[in-house]
mmCIF file of C-alpha atoms in Angstrom:
data_model
loop_
_atom_site.group_PDB
_atom_site.id
_atom_site.type_symbol
_atom_site.label_atom_id
_atom_site.label_comp_id
_atom_site.label_asym_id
_atom_site.label_seq_id
_atom_site.Cartn_x
_atom_site.Cartn_y
_atom_site.Cartn_z
ATOM 1 C CA MET A 158 -0.088 0.038 -0.192
ATOM 2 C CA SER A 159 1.523 3.398 -0.937
ATOM 3 C CA SER A 160 1.445 6.278 1.370
ATOM 4 C CA ARG A 161 -0.899 8.220 -1.115
ATOM 5 C CA ASP A 162 -3.450 5.374 -0.476
ATOM 6 C CA TRP A 163 -3.175 5.249 3.096
ATOM 7 C CA PHE A 164 -4.317 7.864 5.685
ATOM 8 C CA PRO A 165 -4.604 7.906 9.426
ATOM 9 C CA ALA A 166 -7.654 8.402 11.597
ATOM 10 C CA THR A 167 -7.904 11.004 13.762
ATOM 11 C CA VAL A 168 -7.480 10.145 17.437
ATOM 12 C CA TYR A 169 -9.876 11.063 20.279
ATOM 13 C CA TYR A 170 -7.431 11.724 22.884
ATOM 14 C CA SER A 171 -7.861 11.286 26.429
ATOM 15 C CA GLY A 172 -4.753 10.685 28.718
ATOM 16 C CA ASP A 173 -6.623 8.068 30.752
ATOM 17 C CA GLY A 174 -7.274 6.053 27.678
ATOM 18 C CA TYR A 175 -3.355 5.857 26.322
ATOM 19 C CA SER A 176 -1.208 6.246 29.592
ATOM 20 C CA THR A 177 -0.236 3.431 31.846
ATOM 21 C CA ALA A 178 1.122 5.945 34.613
ATOM 22 C CA GLY A 179 -1.492 6.217 36.781
ATOM 23 C CA PRO A 180 -1.854 4.134 40.234
ATOM 24 C CA ARG A 181 -4.452 1.994 38.959
ATOM 25 C CA LEU A 182 -3.375 0.170 35.721
ATOM 26 C CA MET A 183 -6.101 -1.412 33.651
ATOM 27 C CA GLY A 184 -5.843 -3.428 30.606
ATOM 28 C CA ARG A 185 -7.954 -0.833 28.533
ATOM 29 C CA GLN A 186 -5.050 1.614 29.397
ATOM 30 C CA ALA A 187 -2.158 -0.859 28.265
ATOM 31 C CA ALA A 188 -4.189 -1.554 25.107
ATOM 32 C CA GLY A 189 -4.517 2.057 24.557
ATOM 33 C CA GLN A 190 -0.829 2.876 24.758
ATOM 34 C CA GLY A 191 0.270 0.082 22.631
ATOM 35 C CA PHE A 192 -2.589 1.397 19.863
ATOM 36 C CA LEU A 193 -1.197 5.127 20.032
ATOM 37 C CA ARG A 194 2.595 3.677 19.814
ATOM 38 C CA ALA A 195 1.585 1.678 16.832
ATOM 39 C CA TYR A 196 -0.494 4.648 15.343
ATOM 40 C CA VAL A 197 2.634 7.056 15.479
ATOM 41 C CA GLU A 198 4.756 4.329 13.978
ATOM 42 C CA ALA A 199 2.364 3.917 11.135
ATOM 43 C CA SER A 200 1.989 7.804 10.659
ATOM 44 C CA GLN A 201 5.778 8.230 10.522
ATOM 45 C CA LYS A 202 6.578 5.250 8.140
ATOM 46 C CA HIS A 203 4.049 6.903 5.967
ATOM 47 C CA ASN A 204 5.321 10.460 6.398
ATOM 48 C CA LEU A 205 1.675 11.550 7.239
ATOM 49 C CA LYS A 206 0.502 14.254 9.837
ATOM 50 C CA ALA A 207 -0.929 12.491 12.761
ATOM 51 C CA SER A 208 -4.022 14.292 14.170
ATOM 52 C CA ALA A 209 -5.856 14.105 17.537
ATOM 53 C CA TRP A 210 -9.231 15.562 18.442
ATOM 54 C CA LEU A 211 -10.170 16.992 21.772
ATOM 55 C CA ALA A 212 -13.620 16.998 23.400
ATOM 56 C CA LEU A 213 -12.696 19.976 25.777
ATOM 57 C CA PRO A 214 -10.230 21.890 24.392
ATOM 58 C CA SER A 215 -7.840 24.024 26.359
ATOM 59 C CA LYS A 216 -4.139 25.122 26.361
ATOM 60 C CA GLN A 217 -3.455 22.297 29.251
ATOM 61 C CA ALA A 218 -5.363 19.685 27.407
ATOM 62 C CA GLU A 219 -3.541 20.491 24.416
ATOM 63 C CA ASP A 220 -0.082 20.514 26.195
ATOM 64 C CA GLU A 221 -1.016 17.006 27.497
ATOM 65 C CA THR A 222 -1.980 15.803 24.089
ATOM 66 C CA ARG A 223 1.269 16.683 22.674
ATOM 67 C CA VAL A 224 3.151 15.241 25.617
ATOM 68 C CA GLY A 225 1.317 11.894 24.994
ATOM 69 C CA PHE A 226 1.802 11.748 21.588
ATOM 70 C CA GLN A 227 5.774 12.598 22.266
ATOM 71 C CA LYS A 228 5.949 9.537 24.745
ATOM 72 C CA ALA A 229 4.617 7.545 22.275
ATOM 73 C CA GLY A 230 7.455 8.380 19.739
ATOM 74 C CA LEU A 231 6.050 11.171 17.699
ATOM 75 C CA SER A 232 8.224 13.241 15.808
ATOM 76 C CA VAL A 233 6.150 14.253 13.014
ATOM 77 C CA PRO A 234 3.830 17.392 13.242
ATOM 78 C CA LEU A 235 0.704 16.889 15.184
ATOM 79 C CA GLU A 236 -2.833 18.537 14.401
ATOM 80 C CA ILE A 237 -5.055 19.051 17.311
ATOM 81 C CA LEU A 238 -8.798 19.600 16.186
ATOM 82 C CA SER A 239 -11.782 19.959 18.389
ATOM 83 C CA SER A 240 -15.466 20.320 18.377
ATOM 84 C CA ARG A 241 -14.582 23.874 17.020
ATOM 85 C CA ASN A 242 -13.629 22.214 13.823
ATOM 86 C CA MET A 243 -14.963 18.755 13.848
ATOM 87 C CA GLY A 244 -15.456 19.126 9.840
ATOM 88 C CA ALA A 245 -11.663 18.894 9.717
ATOM 89 C CA ILE A 246 -11.722 15.435 10.633
ATOM 90 C CA GLN A 247 -13.140 14.595 6.862
ATOM 91 C CA LYS A 248 -9.398 15.035 6.138
ATOM 92 C CA SER A 249 -8.628 11.622 7.730
ATOM 93 C CA GLY A 250 -12.044 10.374 7.432
ATOM 94 C CA CYS A 251 -12.365 8.529 10.566
ATOM 95 C CA LEU A 252 -12.272 9.522 14.306
ATOM 96 C CA TYR A 253 -11.250 6.718 16.517
ATOM 97 C CA VAL A 254 -12.651 6.761 20.064
ATOM 98 C CA PRO A 255 -11.049 4.311 22.787
ATOM 99 C CA GLN A 256 -14.567 3.372 24.272
ATOM 100 C CA PRO A 257 -18.112 2.106 22.629
ATOM 101 C CA ASN A 258 -20.167 5.427 23.385
ATOM 102 C CA LEU A 259 -20.257 7.017 19.965
ATOM 103 C CA ALA A 260 -23.752 8.706 20.231
ATOM 104 C CA ASP A 261 -22.719 12.051 21.285
ATOM 105 C CA LEU A 262 -20.397 12.310 18.382
ATOM 106 C CA ALA A 263 -22.669 10.862 16.132
ATOM 107 C CA SER A 264 -25.288 13.828 17.102
ATOM 108 C CA GLN A 265 -22.199 16.416 16.628
ATOM 109 C CA ARG A 266 -21.144 15.204 13.373
ATOM 110 C CA ILE A 267 -24.854 15.575 11.829
ATOM 111 C CA ARG A 268 -24.012 19.579 11.703
ATOM 112 C CA VAL A 269 -20.991 19.030 9.527
ATOM 113 C CA GLY A 270 -22.255 15.938 7.646
ATOM 114 C CA GLU A 271 -22.906 12.150 8.260
ATOM 115 C CA ARG A 272 -20.997 11.289 5.147
ATOM 116 C CA GLN A 273 -17.732 13.312 5.900
ATOM 117 C CA PHE A 274 -16.067 10.800 8.335
ATOM 118 C CA SER A 275 -16.524 7.512 10.105
ATOM 119 C CA LEU A 276 -16.790 6.930 13.896
ATOM 120 C CA CYS A 277 -14.959 4.055 14.926
ATOM 121 C CA GLY A 278 -15.348 2.682 18.968
ATOM 122 C CA ILE A 279 -14.024 -0.177 20.825
ATOM 123 C CA THR A 280 -15.151 -2.311 23.639
ATOM 124 C CA HIS A 281 -13.488 -3.287 26.586
ATOM 125 C CA THR A 282 -15.342 -4.454 29.724
ATOM 126 C CA THR A 283 -18.880 -4.756 28.675
ATOM 127 C CA ALA A 284 -20.441 -6.309 32.049
ATOM 128 C CA SER A 285 -21.083 -2.867 33.714
ATOM 129 C CA HIS A 286 -24.742 -1.186 33.621
ATOM 130 C CA ALA A 287 -23.279 1.782 32.083
ATOM 131 C CA VAL A 288 -21.821 0.011 29.306
ATOM 132 C CA MET A 289 -24.493 -2.420 28.638
ATOM 133 C CA SER A 290 -26.843 0.758 28.454
ATOM 134 C CA THR A 291 -24.452 2.386 25.925
ATOM 135 C CA LEU A 292 -24.438 -0.713 23.828
ATOM 136 C CA ALA A 293 -28.227 -0.934 23.747
ATOM 137 C CA GLN A 294 -28.553 2.391 22.670
ATOM 138 C CA LEU A 295 -26.705 1.815 19.560
ATOM 139 C CA PRO A 296 -29.859 1.282 17.365
ATOM 140 C CA LEU A 297 -31.240 5.053 18.589
ATOM 141 C CA ALA A 298 -28.143 6.761 17.828
ATOM 142 C CA PRO A 299 -27.335 8.455 14.464
ATOM 143 C CA LEU A 300 -24.771 5.672 13.632
ATOM 144 C CA ARG A 301 -24.296 4.881 9.970
ATOM 145 C CA PRO A 302 -23.124 1.320 8.206
ATOM 146 C CA TRP A 303 -19.768 3.154 7.832
ATOM 147 C CA ASP A 304 -19.339 3.517 11.445
ATOM 148 C CA ALA A 305 -17.783 0.605 13.494
ATOM 149 C CA VAL A 306 -17.486 -0.675 17.312
ATOM 150 C CA ILE A 307 -14.925 -2.990 17.561
ATOM 151 C CA CYS A 308 -15.541 -6.267 19.512
ATOM 152 C CA THR A 309 -12.324 -7.628 20.753
ATOM 153 C CA SER A 310 -13.539 -11.120 21.220
ATOM 154 C CA GLN A 311 -16.430 -13.503 19.985
ATOM 155 C CA ALA A 312 -17.804 -13.421 23.348
ATOM 156 C CA VAL A 313 -17.860 -9.630 23.135
ATOM 157 C CA LEU A 314 -19.820 -9.815 20.015
ATOM 158 C CA LYS A 315 -22.262 -12.556 21.161
ATOM 159 C CA SER A 316 -22.923 -10.213 24.190
ATOM 160 C CA VAL A 317 -23.556 -7.264 22.560
ATOM 161 C CA GLN A 318 -25.762 -9.199 19.847
ATOM 162 C CA GLN A 319 -27.755 -10.353 22.667
ATOM 163 C CA LEU A 320 -28.147 -6.784 24.006
ATOM 164 C CA LEU A 321 -29.167 -5.670 20.517
ATOM 165 C CA ASP A 322 -31.672 -8.293 19.828
ATOM 166 C CA GLN A 323 -33.499 -7.570 23.152
ATOM 167 C CA GLN A 324 -33.453 -3.787 22.149
ATOM 168 C CA PHE A 325 -35.106 -4.621 18.914
ATOM 169 C CA GLU A 326 -37.665 -6.488 20.294
ATOM 170 C CA TYR A 327 -38.356 -3.743 22.583
ATOM 171 C CA LEU A 328 -38.474 -1.144 19.816
ATOM 172 C CA LYS A 329 -40.787 -3.401 17.801
ATOM 173 C CA TRP A 330 -43.002 -3.701 20.904
ATOM 174 C CA LYS A 331 -43.075 0.229 21.869
ATOM 175 C CA LEU A 332 -42.663 1.954 18.547
ATOM 176 C CA GLY A 333 -43.737 -0.815 15.669
ATOM 177 C CA ALA A 334 -40.114 -0.246 14.506
ATOM 178 C CA THR A 335 -39.186 -2.412 11.364
ATOM 179 C CA ARG A 336 -35.693 -1.175 10.363
ATOM 180 C CA PHE A 337 -32.595 -1.022 12.435
ATOM 181 C CA GLU A 338 -29.432 0.649 11.114
ATOM 182 C CA LEU A 339 -26.336 -0.445 13.123
ATOM 183 C CA PRO A 340 -22.844 0.301 13.104
ATOM 184 C CA GLN A 341 -19.946 -2.298 11.805
ATOM 185 C CA LEU A 342 -19.108 -4.977 14.581
ATOM 186 C CA PRO A 343 -16.093 -6.304 13.572
ATOM 187 C CA VAL A 344 -14.072 -8.668 15.736
ATOM 188 C CA ILE A 345 -10.659 -7.278 16.060
ATOM 189 C CA PRO A 346 -8.099 -8.974 18.861
ATOM 190 C CA LEU A 347 -6.057 -6.385 20.662
ATOM 191 C CA GLY A 348 -2.304 -6.569 19.793
ATOM 192 C CA VAL A 349 0.912 -5.843 21.395
ATOM 193 C CA HIS A 350 4.390 -4.723 20.219
ATOM 194 C CA VAL A 351 6.294 -7.952 20.094
ATOM 195 C CA LYS A 352 9.605 -6.474 20.509
ATOM 196 C CA ASP A 353 9.022 -5.293 23.954
ATOM 197 C CA TYR A 354 8.916 -9.283 25.111
ATOM 198 C CA GLU A 355 12.041 -10.257 23.193
ATOM 199 C CA PHE A 356 14.736 -10.675 25.916
ATOM 200 C CA SER A 357 18.346 -11.861 25.252
ATOM 201 C CA ASP A 358 19.548 -14.756 27.318
ATOM 202 C CA ALA A 359 21.670 -12.337 29.236
ATOM 203 C CA LYS A 360 18.569 -10.351 30.138
ATOM 204 C CA LYS A 361 16.844 -13.430 31.072
ATOM 205 C CA LYS A 362 19.591 -14.453 33.435
ATOM 206 C CA ALA A 363 19.831 -11.357 34.977
ATOM 207 C CA ALA A 364 16.236 -11.233 35.594
ATOM 208 C CA ARG A 365 15.977 -14.663 37.227
ATOM 209 C CA GLU A 366 19.298 -14.044 39.451
ATOM 210 C CA LYS A 367 17.430 -10.592 40.669
ATOM 211 C CA LEU A 368 14.281 -12.907 41.652
ATOM 212 C CA GLY A 369 16.737 -15.568 43.160
ATOM 213 C CA LEU A 370 15.634 -18.231 40.677
ATOM 214 C CA SER A 371 18.304 -21.403 40.041
ATOM 215 C CA GLN A 372 18.746 -22.714 36.454
ATOM 216 C CA ASN A 373 16.659 -25.762 37.114
ATOM 217 C CA ASP A 374 13.799 -23.723 39.173
ATOM 218 C CA VAL A 375 10.340 -23.351 37.402
ATOM 219 C CA ALA A 376 8.766 -19.735 37.574
ATOM 220 C CA VAL A 377 5.286 -19.485 36.870
ATOM 221 C CA LEU A 378 3.810 -15.847 36.215
ATOM 222 C CA PHE A 379 0.467 -14.084 36.430
ATOM 223 C CA VAL A 380 0.349 -10.507 35.417
ATOM 224 C CA GLY A 381 -2.459 -8.288 36.126
ATOM 225 C CA ARG A 382 -4.585 -6.787 38.860
ATOM 226 C CA LEU A 383 -4.436 -8.516 41.862
ATOM 227 C CA SER A 384 -8.171 -8.863 42.526
ATOM 228 C CA PHE A 385 -10.327 -11.498 44.142
ATOM 229 C CA HIS A 386 -13.659 -10.211 42.901
ATOM 230 C CA ALA A 387 -12.648 -8.151 39.539
ATOM 231 C CA LYS A 388 -9.924 -10.586 37.768
ATOM 232 C CA ALA A 389 -8.938 -13.889 38.683
ATOM 233 C CA HIS A 390 -9.488 -15.663 42.296
ATOM 234 C CA PRO A 391 -6.070 -16.915 42.976
ATOM 235 C CA HIS A 392 -7.328 -20.239 44.589
ATOM 236 C CA PRO A 393 -7.430 -22.489 41.561
ATOM 237 C CA MET A 394 -3.840 -21.518 40.605
ATOM 238 C CA LEU A 395 -2.708 -21.568 44.162
ATOM 239 C CA VAL A 396 -3.971 -25.232 44.685
ATOM 240 C CA ALA A 397 -2.787 -26.493 41.370
ATOM 241 C CA LEU A 398 0.698 -25.362 41.874
ATOM 242 C CA GLN A 399 1.002 -26.766 45.322
ATOM 243 C CA ASN A 400 -0.261 -29.965 43.799
ATOM 244 C CA VAL A 401 2.763 -29.528 41.404
ATOM 245 C CA ALA A 402 5.240 -28.573 44.123
ATOM 246 C CA ARG A 403 4.521 -31.524 46.044
ATOM 247 C CA THR A 404 5.470 -34.114 43.362
ATOM 248 C CA SER A 405 8.077 -32.053 41.417
ATOM 249 C CA SER A 406 11.814 -32.634 41.938
ATOM 250 C CA LYS A 407 11.995 -28.966 40.738
ATOM 251 C CA LYS A 408 11.671 -25.791 43.002
ATOM 252 C CA ILE A 409 8.301 -24.039 42.158
ATOM 253 C CA HIS A 410 8.005 -20.410 42.074
ATOM 254 C CA LEU A 411 4.983 -18.089 41.452
ATOM 255 C CA ILE A 412 5.387 -14.444 40.468
ATOM 256 C CA GLN A 413 2.472 -12.249 40.486
ATOM 257 C CA ALA A 414 3.063 -8.972 38.767
ATOM 258 C CA GLY A 415 0.308 -6.458 39.505
ATOM 259 C CA TRP A 416 -1.195 -4.332 41.861
ATOM 260 C CA PHE A 417 -3.539 -4.299 45.084
ATOM 261 C CA ALA A 418 -6.376 -2.029 45.268
ATOM 262 C CA ASN A 419 -5.799 -1.848 49.208
ATOM 263 C CA GLU A 420 -3.837 -3.295 52.060
ATOM 264 C CA PRO A 421 -6.683 -5.782 53.269
ATOM 265 C CA ILE A 422 -6.833 -7.310 49.595
ATOM 266 C CA GLU A 423 -2.772 -7.568 49.635
ATOM 267 C CA GLN A 424 -2.923 -9.321 53.145
ATOM 268 C CA ALA A 425 -5.807 -11.825 52.158
ATOM 269 C CA PHE A 426 -3.638 -12.668 48.991
ATOM 270 C CA LYS A 427 -0.454 -13.398 51.021
ATOM 271 C CA GLN A 428 -2.439 -15.196 53.622
ATOM 272 C CA ALA A 429 -3.957 -17.416 50.748
ATOM 273 C CA ALA A 430 -0.529 -18.364 49.302
ATOM 274 C CA LYS A 431 0.943 -19.118 52.394
ATOM 275 C CA GLU A 432 -2.217 -21.667 53.410
ATOM 276 C CA LEU A 433 -2.896 -23.123 49.994
ATOM 277 C CA ALA A 434 0.500 -23.209 48.345
ATOM 278 C CA PRO A 435 3.213 -23.594 51.167
ATOM 279 C CA ASP A 436 5.640 -25.555 49.102
ATOM 280 C CA VAL A 437 5.731 -22.842 46.391
ATOM 281 C CA THR A 438 8.110 -19.865 46.708
ATOM 282 C CA HIS A 439 6.016 -16.605 46.010
ATOM 283 C CA HIS A 440 6.998 -13.525 44.648
ATOM 284 C CA TYR A 441 5.091 -10.172 44.359
ATOM 285 C CA LEU A 442 6.189 -7.738 41.902
ATOM 286 C CA ASP A 443 4.532 -4.136 40.833
ATOM 287 C CA GLY A 444 3.192 -4.347 37.650
ATOM 288 C CA ARG A 445 2.863 -0.579 37.406
ATOM 289 C CA ASP A 446 6.569 -0.468 37.422
ATOM 290 C CA SER A 447 8.095 -0.841 33.736
ATOM 291 C CA LEU A 448 11.493 -2.302 35.334
ATOM 292 C CA GLN A 449 9.496 -4.839 37.605
ATOM 293 C CA ARG A 450 7.246 -5.913 35.025
ATOM 294 C CA THR A 451 10.187 -6.478 32.482
ATOM 295 C CA THR A 452 11.976 -8.517 35.252
ATOM 296 C CA ALA A 453 8.754 -10.641 35.445
ATOM 297 C CA TRP A 454 8.405 -11.240 31.799
ATOM 298 C CA ALA A 455 12.097 -12.046 31.522
ATOM 299 C CA GLY A 456 12.539 -14.420 34.384
ATOM 300 C CA ALA A 457 9.166 -16.634 33.772
ATOM 301 C CA ASP A 458 9.005 -19.832 32.332
ATOM 302 C CA ILE A 459 5.236 -20.301 32.222
ATOM 303 C CA PHE A 460 2.525 -18.035 32.204
ATOM 304 C CA CYS A 461 -1.008 -18.522 33.971
ATOM 305 C CA SER A 462 -4.012 -16.829 34.093
ATOM 306 C CA LEU A 463 -7.087 -18.678 35.257
ATOM 307 C CA ALA A 464 -9.608 -15.988 34.789
ATOM 308 C CA ASP A 465 -13.245 -16.527 36.134
ATOM 309 C CA ASN A 466 -14.736 -13.019 36.148
ATOM 310 C CA ILE A 467 -17.183 -11.390 33.610
ATOM 311 C CA GLN A 468 -14.892 -8.100 33.577
ATOM 312 C CA GLU A 469 -12.503 -10.248 31.360
ATOM 313 C CA THR A 470 -14.007 -9.906 28.073
ATOM 314 C CA PHE A 471 -10.551 -10.084 25.945
ATOM 315 C CA GLY A 472 -7.459 -10.682 28.171
ATOM 316 C CA LEU A 473 -4.134 -8.876 26.696
ATOM 317 C CA THR A 474 -1.767 -10.603 28.975
ATOM 318 C CA PRO A 475 -1.997 -14.129 27.113
ATOM 319 C CA ILE A 476 -1.089 -11.989 24.180
ATOM 320 C CA GLU A 477 1.710 -10.740 25.998
ATOM 321 C CA ALA A 478 2.923 -13.966 27.292
ATOM 322 C CA MET A 479 3.205 -15.420 23.663
ATOM 323 C CA ALA A 480 5.253 -12.396 22.549
ATOM 324 C CA ALA A 481 7.541 -13.350 25.545
ATOM 325 C CA SER A 482 7.473 -16.869 23.820
ATOM 326 C CA LEU A 483 6.201 -18.426 27.195
ATOM 327 C CA PRO A 484 3.770 -21.396 27.130
ATOM 328 C CA LEU A 485 0.658 -20.819 28.691
ATOM 329 C CA VAL A 486 -1.943 -22.302 31.183
ATOM 330 C CA VAL A 487 -5.309 -20.199 31.141
ATOM 331 C CA SER A 488 -8.866 -20.672 31.920
ATOM 332 C CA ASP A 489 -11.260 -21.611 28.933
ATOM 333 C CA TRP A 490 -13.050 -18.325 29.453
ATOM 334 C CA ASP A 491 -14.190 -15.498 26.940
ATOM 335 C CA GLY A 492 -11.529 -14.002 25.009
ATOM 336 C CA TYR A 493 -8.808 -16.658 25.839
ATOM 337 C CA LYS A 494 -10.904 -18.763 23.767
ATOM 338 C CA ASP A 495 -9.982 -16.864 20.881
ATOM 339 C CA THR A 496 -6.496 -16.377 21.228
ATOM 340 C CA VAL A 497 -4.846 -19.552 23.094
ATOM 341 C CA ARG A 498 -5.335 -22.398 20.835
ATOM 342 C CA HIS A 499 -5.442 -25.505 23.310
ATOM 343 C CA GLU A 500 -2.396 -27.827 22.914
ATOM 344 C CA VAL A 501 -0.861 -25.489 20.607
ATOM 345 C CA ASP A 502 0.085 -21.978 22.240
ATOM 346 C CA GLY A 503 -0.655 -23.452 25.624
ATOM 347 C CA PHE A 504 -3.370 -25.285 27.434
ATOM 348 C CA ARG A 505 -7.227 -24.031 28.239
ATOM 349 C CA VAL A 506 -8.386 -25.329 31.435
ATOM 350 C CA PRO A 507 -12.273 -25.991 31.657
ATOM 351 C CA THR A 508 -14.351 -23.646 33.520
ATOM 352 C CA PHE A 509 -17.974 -24.344 34.578
ATOM 353 C CA ILE A 510 -20.883 -21.742 35.259
ATOM 354 C CA PRO A 511 -24.541 -22.297 36.017
ATOM 355 C CA GLN A 512 -27.020 -22.736 33.080
ATOM 356 C CA THR A 513 -28.634 -19.495 31.382
ATOM 357 C CA GLY A 514 -31.344 -18.292 33.621
ATOM 358 C CA ASP A 515 -29.668 -19.116 36.941
ATOM 359 C CA GLY A 516 -27.956 -15.683 37.380
ATOM 360 C CA VAL A 517 -31.284 -13.756 36.892
ATOM 361 C CA GLU A 518 -32.028 -12.669 40.618
ATOM 362 C CA LEU A 519 -28.181 -11.789 40.934
ATOM 363 C CA ALA A 520 -28.642 -9.394 37.705
ATOM 364 C CA SER A 521 -31.639 -8.102 38.738
ATOM 365 C CA LEU A 522 -29.932 -6.906 42.223
ATOM 366 C CA TYR A 523 -27.374 -5.103 40.137
ATOM 367 C CA GLU A 524 -30.051 -3.213 37.765
ATOM 368 C CA ARG A 525 -32.035 -2.263 40.853
ATOM 369 C CA GLY A 526 -29.137 -0.673 42.415
ATOM 370 C CA LEU A 527 -29.296 -3.111 45.460
ATOM 371 C CA ILE A 528 -25.457 -4.060 44.826
ATOM 372 C CA ASN A 529 -23.045 -2.188 43.369
ATOM 373 C CA TYR A 530 -20.604 -3.344 40.234
ATOM 374 C CA ASP A 531 -17.677 -4.677 42.640
ATOM 375 C CA MET A 532 -20.257 -6.839 44.410
ATOM 376 C CA TYR A 533 -22.099 -8.016 41.278
ATOM 377 C CA CYS A 534 -18.787 -8.903 39.806
ATOM 378 C CA GLY A 535 -17.432 -10.533 42.898
ATOM 379 C CA TYR A 536 -20.617 -12.677 43.297
ATOM 380 C CA SER A 537 -20.604 -13.671 39.806
ATOM 381 C CA CYS A 538 -17.342 -15.114 40.101
ATOM 382 C CA GLU A 539 -18.353 -17.000 43.160
ATOM 383 C CA PHE A 540 -20.282 -19.202 40.847
ATOM 384 C CA VAL A 541 -17.491 -19.864 38.383
ATOM 385 C CA ALA A 542 -15.365 -22.996 39.009
ATOM 386 C CA VAL A 543 -12.104 -23.708 37.219
ATOM 387 C CA GLU A 544 -11.106 -27.302 36.918
ATOM 388 C CA ILE A 545 -8.333 -27.786 39.215
ATOM 389 C CA ALA A 546 -7.204 -31.231 38.261
ATOM 390 C CA LYS A 547 -6.690 -30.051 34.437
ATOM 391 C CA ALA A 548 -4.967 -27.094 35.766
ATOM 392 C CA THR A 549 -2.384 -29.467 37.839
ATOM 393 C CA GLU A 550 -2.422 -31.601 35.107
#
């Protein structure tokens, strides 16, 4: 493709969507940071002007945007657009938004012409009431077939389609509606920069020495938020590793690289590790620190993530693990099913959940505001089981 045939989208910029520097590192931010780097690399490769759009323009916001793009490696000029000159987006033909809510932007676009440019959003967590409400409103928003909301996995697409089917039925009943125009819903997985995870033998050796690992020790790595209720309950992983440690001639280490939301959660994690996996050597690294994160990836032998939470729609860390050439042991869960081929890239451990309909009461409690989102996620994962025998195997 020649540079004359290729044009970069305009990026809707918000620091929270493209930076991993905050105290609460989330998967969507890591994915956003990786996307921005790729956008910058592509812009510079084709010698094209990068452009950013700001919803609330100000001198401070413009300065933060320029700094954000520079951190992503930008050296070519950056054009900053805003609601004052929305029509200028037509030069790129597309406004990329790092979340699925496109309704307000679609309404603003009407003023400059619906055919001037496309809108492209992306899903991350889809279990919250706010996001589900946003997705259910897609048929009512002035979105057209040249717009898109990227679904990161087949599981996401299926849940979005279920929401839309229910909304269609409601609109037929309420308004007698017969025509529903939607944006495209392509399934496009998130990606990573592979070179970030390519480590020399010397770097691997240094990482293992830093962690106190001998040559024959086996280091299993989990990367992500260290949360019982909103990521992956550690119980199946700890019990499976203890089963292995009891019978293996090699010393087993578990590296957990992430962050705790508060001290009680940290203490609970460490107490669980002590009681459930006493024969495993435990390491805790701050996954928000790039140096500690690199040490974790470079020093590990195996990656493990037994996600059991409805918040996990895609899962970026298995992609990072494959980029680091690590074999994987993951749960057979949502986006993991798309990216980890069983017995090819790694092993998918079976998960079990009650049949459809058994969670209606729990969903109703959340819908009516009788429990909050954290409690909803926490109660939901209590109904999910990971097959420990298979994880051990």
